XYZ file of C-alpha atoms in Angstrom:
408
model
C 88.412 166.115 50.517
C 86.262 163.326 51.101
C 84.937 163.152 47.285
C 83.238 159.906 45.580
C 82.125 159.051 48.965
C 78.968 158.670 51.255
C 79.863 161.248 54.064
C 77.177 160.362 57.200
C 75.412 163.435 58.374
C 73.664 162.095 61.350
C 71.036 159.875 62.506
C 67.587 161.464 62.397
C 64.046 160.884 63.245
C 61.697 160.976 59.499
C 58.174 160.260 59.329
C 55.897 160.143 56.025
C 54.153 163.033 54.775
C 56.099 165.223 57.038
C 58.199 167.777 54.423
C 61.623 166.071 56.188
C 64.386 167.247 53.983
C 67.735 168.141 53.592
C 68.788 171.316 52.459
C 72.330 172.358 51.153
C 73.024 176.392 50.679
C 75.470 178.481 49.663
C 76.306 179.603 53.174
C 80.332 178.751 52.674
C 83.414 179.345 52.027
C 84.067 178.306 48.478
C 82.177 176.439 45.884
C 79.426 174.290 47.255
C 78.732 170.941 45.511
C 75.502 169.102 45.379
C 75.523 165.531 44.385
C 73.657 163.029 46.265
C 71.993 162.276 48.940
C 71.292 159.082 50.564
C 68.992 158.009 53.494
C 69.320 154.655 55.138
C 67.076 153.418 57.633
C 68.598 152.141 60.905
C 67.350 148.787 62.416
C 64.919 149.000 64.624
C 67.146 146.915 67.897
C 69.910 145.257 67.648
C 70.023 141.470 67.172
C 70.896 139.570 70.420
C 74.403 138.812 71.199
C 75.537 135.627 69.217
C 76.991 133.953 72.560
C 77.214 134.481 76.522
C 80.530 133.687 78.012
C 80.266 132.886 81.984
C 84.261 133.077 83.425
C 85.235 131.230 86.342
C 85.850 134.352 88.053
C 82.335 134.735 87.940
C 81.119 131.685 89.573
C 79.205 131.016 92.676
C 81.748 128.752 94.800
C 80.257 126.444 97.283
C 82.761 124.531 99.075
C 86.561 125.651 98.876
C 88.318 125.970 95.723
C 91.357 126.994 94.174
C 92.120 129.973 91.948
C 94.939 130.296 89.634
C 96.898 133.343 91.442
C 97.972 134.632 87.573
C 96.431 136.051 84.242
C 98.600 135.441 81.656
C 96.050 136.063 78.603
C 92.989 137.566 80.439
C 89.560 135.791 81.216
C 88.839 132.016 79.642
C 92.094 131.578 77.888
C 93.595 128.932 79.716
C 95.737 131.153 82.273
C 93.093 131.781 85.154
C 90.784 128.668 86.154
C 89.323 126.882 89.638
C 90.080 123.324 91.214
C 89.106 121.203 93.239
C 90.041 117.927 94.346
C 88.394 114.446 94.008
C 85.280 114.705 96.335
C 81.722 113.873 96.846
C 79.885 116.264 95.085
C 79.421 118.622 98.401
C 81.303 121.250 96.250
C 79.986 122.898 93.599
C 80.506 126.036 91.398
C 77.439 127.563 89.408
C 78.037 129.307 85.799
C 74.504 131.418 85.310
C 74.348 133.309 82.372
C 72.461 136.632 81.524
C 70.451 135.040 78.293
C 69.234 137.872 75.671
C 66.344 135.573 74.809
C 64.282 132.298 75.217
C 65.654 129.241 73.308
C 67.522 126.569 72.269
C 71.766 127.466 73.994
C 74.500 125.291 72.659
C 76.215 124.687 75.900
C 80.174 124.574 76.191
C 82.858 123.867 78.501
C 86.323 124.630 78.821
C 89.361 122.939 80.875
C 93.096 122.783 80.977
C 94.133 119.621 80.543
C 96.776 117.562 82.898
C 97.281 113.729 83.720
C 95.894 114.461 87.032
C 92.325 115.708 85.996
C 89.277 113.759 86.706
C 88.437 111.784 83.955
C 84.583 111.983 84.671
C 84.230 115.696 85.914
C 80.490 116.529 85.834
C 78.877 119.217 84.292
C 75.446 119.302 85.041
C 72.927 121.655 82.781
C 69.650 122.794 84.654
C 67.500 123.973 81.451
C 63.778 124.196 80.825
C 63.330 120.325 80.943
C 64.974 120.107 83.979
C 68.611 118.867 84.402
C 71.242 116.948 82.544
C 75.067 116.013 84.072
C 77.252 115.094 81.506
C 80.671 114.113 82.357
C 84.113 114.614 79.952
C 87.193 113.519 80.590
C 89.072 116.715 81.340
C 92.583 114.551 81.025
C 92.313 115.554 77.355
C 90.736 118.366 75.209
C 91.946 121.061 77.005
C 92.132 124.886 75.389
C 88.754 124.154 73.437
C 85.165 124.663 73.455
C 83.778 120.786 74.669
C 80.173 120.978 73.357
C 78.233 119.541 76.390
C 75.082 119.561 74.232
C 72.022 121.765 73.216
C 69.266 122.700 75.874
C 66.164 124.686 75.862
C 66.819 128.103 77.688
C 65.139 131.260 78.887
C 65.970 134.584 81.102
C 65.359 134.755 84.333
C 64.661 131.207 84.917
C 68.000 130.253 86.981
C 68.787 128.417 84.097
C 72.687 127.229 84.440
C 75.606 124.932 84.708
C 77.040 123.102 87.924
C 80.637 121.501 87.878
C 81.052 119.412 91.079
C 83.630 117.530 92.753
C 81.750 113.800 92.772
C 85.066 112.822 90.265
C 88.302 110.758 90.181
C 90.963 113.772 89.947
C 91.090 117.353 90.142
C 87.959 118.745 88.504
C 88.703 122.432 86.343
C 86.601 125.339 85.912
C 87.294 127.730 83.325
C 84.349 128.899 81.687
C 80.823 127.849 80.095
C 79.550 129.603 77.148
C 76.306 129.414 75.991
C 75.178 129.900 71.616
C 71.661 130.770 70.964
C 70.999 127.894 68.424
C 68.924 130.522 65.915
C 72.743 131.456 65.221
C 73.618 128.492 64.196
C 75.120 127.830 60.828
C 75.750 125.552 57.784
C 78.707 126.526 55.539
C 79.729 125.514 52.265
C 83.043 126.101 50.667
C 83.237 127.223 46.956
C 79.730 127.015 46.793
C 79.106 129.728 43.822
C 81.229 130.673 40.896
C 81.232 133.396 38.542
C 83.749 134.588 35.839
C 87.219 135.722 37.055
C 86.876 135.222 40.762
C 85.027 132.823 43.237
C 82.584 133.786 46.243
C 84.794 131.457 48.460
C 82.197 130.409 50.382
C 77.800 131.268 51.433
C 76.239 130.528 54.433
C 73.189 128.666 54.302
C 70.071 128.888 57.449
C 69.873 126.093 59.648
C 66.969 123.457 58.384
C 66.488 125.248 54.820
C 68.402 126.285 51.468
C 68.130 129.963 52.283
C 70.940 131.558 51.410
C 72.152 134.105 54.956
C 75.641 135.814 53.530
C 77.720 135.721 50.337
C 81.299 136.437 50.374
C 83.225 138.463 47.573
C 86.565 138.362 47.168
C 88.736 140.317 44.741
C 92.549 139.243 44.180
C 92.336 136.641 46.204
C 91.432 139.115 49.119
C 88.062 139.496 51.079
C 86.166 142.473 49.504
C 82.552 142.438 50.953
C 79.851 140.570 52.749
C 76.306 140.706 51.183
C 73.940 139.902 53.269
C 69.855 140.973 53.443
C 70.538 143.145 49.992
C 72.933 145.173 52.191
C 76.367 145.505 51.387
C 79.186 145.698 54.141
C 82.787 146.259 52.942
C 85.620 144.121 54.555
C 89.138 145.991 55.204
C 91.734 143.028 55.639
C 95.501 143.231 56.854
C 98.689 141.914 54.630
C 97.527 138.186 54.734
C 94.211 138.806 53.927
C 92.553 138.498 57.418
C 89.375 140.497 58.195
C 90.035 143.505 60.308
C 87.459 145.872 60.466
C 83.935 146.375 58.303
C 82.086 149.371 57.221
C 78.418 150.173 56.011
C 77.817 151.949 53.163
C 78.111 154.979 54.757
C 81.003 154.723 56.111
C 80.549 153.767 59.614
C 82.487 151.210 61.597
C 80.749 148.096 61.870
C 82.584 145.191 62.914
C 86.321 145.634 64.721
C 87.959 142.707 65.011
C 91.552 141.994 67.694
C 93.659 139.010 67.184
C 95.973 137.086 69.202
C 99.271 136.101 66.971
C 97.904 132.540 66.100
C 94.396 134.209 65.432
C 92.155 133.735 68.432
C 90.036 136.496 68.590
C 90.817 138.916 71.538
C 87.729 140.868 71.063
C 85.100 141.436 68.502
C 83.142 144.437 68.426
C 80.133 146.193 66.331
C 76.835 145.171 64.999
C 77.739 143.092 62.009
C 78.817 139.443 61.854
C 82.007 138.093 60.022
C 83.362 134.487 60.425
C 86.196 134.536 58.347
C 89.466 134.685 59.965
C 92.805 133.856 58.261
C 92.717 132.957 54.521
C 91.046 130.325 54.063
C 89.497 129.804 57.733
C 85.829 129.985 59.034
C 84.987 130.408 62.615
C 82.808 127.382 63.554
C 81.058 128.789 67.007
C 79.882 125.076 67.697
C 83.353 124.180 68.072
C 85.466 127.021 68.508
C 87.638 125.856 65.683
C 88.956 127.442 62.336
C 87.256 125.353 59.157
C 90.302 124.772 57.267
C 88.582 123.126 54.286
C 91.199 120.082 54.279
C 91.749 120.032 58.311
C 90.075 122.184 61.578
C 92.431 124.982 62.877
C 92.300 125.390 66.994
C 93.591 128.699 67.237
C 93.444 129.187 70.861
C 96.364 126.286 70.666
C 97.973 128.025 67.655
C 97.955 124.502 65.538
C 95.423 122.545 63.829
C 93.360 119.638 64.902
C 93.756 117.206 62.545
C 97.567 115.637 61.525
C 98.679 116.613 58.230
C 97.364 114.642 55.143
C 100.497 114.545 53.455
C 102.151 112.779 56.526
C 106.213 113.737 57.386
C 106.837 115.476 53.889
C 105.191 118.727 55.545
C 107.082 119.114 58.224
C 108.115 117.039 61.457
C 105.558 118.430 63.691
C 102.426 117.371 61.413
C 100.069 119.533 63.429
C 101.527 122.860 63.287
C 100.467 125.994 61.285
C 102.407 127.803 59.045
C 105.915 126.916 60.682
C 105.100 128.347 63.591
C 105.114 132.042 61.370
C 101.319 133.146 61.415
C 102.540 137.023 60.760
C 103.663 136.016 57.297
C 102.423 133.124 56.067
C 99.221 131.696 55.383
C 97.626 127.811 54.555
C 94.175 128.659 52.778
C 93.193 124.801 52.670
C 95.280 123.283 55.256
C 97.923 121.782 53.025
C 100.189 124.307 50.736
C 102.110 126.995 52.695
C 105.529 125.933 52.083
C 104.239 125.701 48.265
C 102.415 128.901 48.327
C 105.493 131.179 50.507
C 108.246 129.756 47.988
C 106.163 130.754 45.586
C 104.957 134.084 46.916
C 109.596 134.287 47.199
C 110.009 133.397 43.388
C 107.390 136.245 42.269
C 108.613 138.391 44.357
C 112.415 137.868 42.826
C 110.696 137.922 39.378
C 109.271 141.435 40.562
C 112.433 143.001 41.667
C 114.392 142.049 38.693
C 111.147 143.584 36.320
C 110.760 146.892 34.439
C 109.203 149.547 37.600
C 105.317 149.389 37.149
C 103.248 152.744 37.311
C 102.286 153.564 40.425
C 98.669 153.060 41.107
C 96.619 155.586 43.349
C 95.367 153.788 46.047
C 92.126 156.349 46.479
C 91.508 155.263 43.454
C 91.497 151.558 43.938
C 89.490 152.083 46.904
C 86.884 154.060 44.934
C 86.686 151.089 42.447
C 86.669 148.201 45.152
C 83.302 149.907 46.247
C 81.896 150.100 42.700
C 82.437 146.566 42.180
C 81.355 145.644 44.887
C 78.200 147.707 44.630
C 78.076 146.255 40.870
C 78.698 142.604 42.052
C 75.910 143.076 44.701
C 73.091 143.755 41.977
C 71.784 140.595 40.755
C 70.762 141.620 37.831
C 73.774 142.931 36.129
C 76.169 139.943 34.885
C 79.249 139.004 36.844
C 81.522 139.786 34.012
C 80.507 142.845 33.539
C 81.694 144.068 37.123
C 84.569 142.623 36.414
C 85.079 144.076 33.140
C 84.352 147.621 34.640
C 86.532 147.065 37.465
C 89.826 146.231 35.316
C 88.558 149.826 33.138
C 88.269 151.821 36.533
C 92.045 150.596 37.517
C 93.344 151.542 34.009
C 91.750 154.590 33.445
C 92.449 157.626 35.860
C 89.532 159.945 34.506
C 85.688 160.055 35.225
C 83.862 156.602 34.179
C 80.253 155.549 35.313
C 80.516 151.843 37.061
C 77.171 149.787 36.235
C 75.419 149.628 39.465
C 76.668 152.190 41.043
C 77.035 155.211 39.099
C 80.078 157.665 38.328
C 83.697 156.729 39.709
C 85.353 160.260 39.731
């Protein structure tokens, strides 16, 4: 079992000049193959976390406030906050987070929203430069990161964030989170073409043209994320959403958990992925879905923006997909009526067809990881991957795949 594929062996310590090998023998029960092997070196620490989330649960309370006595949806999603009541500022609670690192935090806030909030609740950031109260209006804009703005930041410096009661309504605490800035990013849809398929979008480094990540996408699906020369492949559900990646070896490096209207639950693993349903990019600035045409807020299951096309999409000219995020999909914000009654009249076509061979998925998956192996080498020509790729579907024998070698 296993064939055509990088099997890990372990993680081991190698130095230079040291005679560190591996050694296969005949010491089995059957046939013992020798075809490859591969040695990867591991990073030397892991990158620091992207973002700190303080809950309200949490917080140091001076003064007496109110807890939500229910969890509907766990910690910071709406169901579990704090309140207090219009005061003078005597109460106070204090969101300090455990930084990874010295610099620049993206500071946000989050609220529920009623017509009895304070519509000046103060939020006030005590950074390296000292401190900084910035009031919202907690009436509105509730269910989202509210960017309070970007301060310099450093551990172990009782660096944090103080809501108070010196408002006009019930002031809300829900929870802060804090973005190291150095993970900050610019992203640009369709921003690279080649022949028979689009990279549908590259992220670009804050303050320069450097390119971070490329995309790849096969069929319309997400195939692979390219990013330092290394290649990580991307295993997405029926609609196309990321679900899990893997190195090239095999291991599990980004797990991803969604909510039905595709707010994360959790996301675990080393690697980073900000694509979420077709079409969408997670903005951490905002907490939003980029949409292309309009911003998706999936913690409220609907999208930000009304819909361009006015009434002819639908009365509510906000919502996503009908309300049916299982099954449908909107990869620009506009089309998923178009694209499902489509998706219906293929799919009637297809029925009503001759029966197509079966194709062995194995082998599909053995050829995804060619290509993208192929696509991932700059110097062989797009077209070329592509051209292999359609001749490793086709064929069911032995072929070699530029870029990769031999597709068994």
């Amino acid at each position: 079992v296993n064939g055509g594929a990088w099997m890990l062996l372990g993680t081991f310590a190698f130095q230079p000049g040291q005679n560190h090998r591996v050694v296969l023998t005949d010491d089995g029960d059957g046939f013992v193959i020798a075809d490859a092997v591969k040695l990867v070196r591991a990073p030397a620490a892991a990158p620091p976390a992207e973002e700190v989330v303080v809950d309200n649960a949490a917080a140091t309370l001076v003064g007496t406030w109110t807890a939500t006595d229910y969890t509907l949806d766990g910690p910071f999603r709406d169901a579990d906050w704090i309140y207090h009541a219009a005061g003078t500022g005597t109460a106070s609670a204090s969101f300090a987070p455990a930084l990874p690192a010295a610099g620049t935090y993206r500071v946000y806030a989050r609220w529920t929203q009623r017509a009895n909030r304070a519509s000046n609740a103060p939020f006030t950031v005590h950074h390296a430069g000292g401190s900084t109260t910035v009031r919202v209006n907690q009436e509105v804009n509730g269910g989202i990161w509210v960017l309070l703005g970007a301060f310099d930041m450093a551990p172990g410096q009782n660096h944090r964030v103080v809501l108070t009661d010196d408002a006009n309504g019930f002031v809300i605490g829900d929870a802060v989170k804090f973005v190291l800035e150095t993970n900050a990013r610019a992203v640009v849809a369709d921003a690279v073409k080649i022949v028979g398929e689009s990279v549908p979008a590259v992220d670009f480094a804050a303050m320069s043209s450097s390119v971070l990540r490329e995309y790849v996408t096969l069929e319309g699906r997400p195939l692979a994320l390219i990013e330092n020369g290394q290649i990580q492949y991307v295993h997405p559900d029926h609609l196309g959403t990321p679900q899990k990646m893997t190195d090239a070896s095999g291991a599990l490096v980004w797990d991803a958990v969604y909510r039905p209207f595709g707010e994360a639950e959790s996301i675990t693993g080393s690697a980073t992925n900000p694509q979420r349903f077709p079409g969408q990019v997670y903005d951490s600035e905002t907490g939003f879905h980029y949409n292309y045409f309009r911003d998706y807020a999936p913690g409220l299951g609907r999208y930000v923006e009304s819909d361009p096309i006015g009434l002819d999409g639908g009365l509510n000219t906000y919502a996503y997909v009908g309300g049916n995020p299982l099954n449908k999909t909107d990869p620009t914000g506009r089309y998923w009526k178009l694209i499902w009654e489509g998706c219906k009249a293929v799919w009637k076509w297809f029925r009503k067809s001759k029966p197509k061979p079966k194709v062995d998925p194995l082998r599909v998956a053995k050829c995804k990881q060619a290509f993208a192996a192929c696509i991932g080498n700059t110097s062989i020509p797009e077209e070329t991957c592509f051209a292999a790729y359609s001749t490793c579907i086709a064929t069911k024998g032995p072929m070699i795949f530029p870029g990769y070698g031999a597709v068994k």
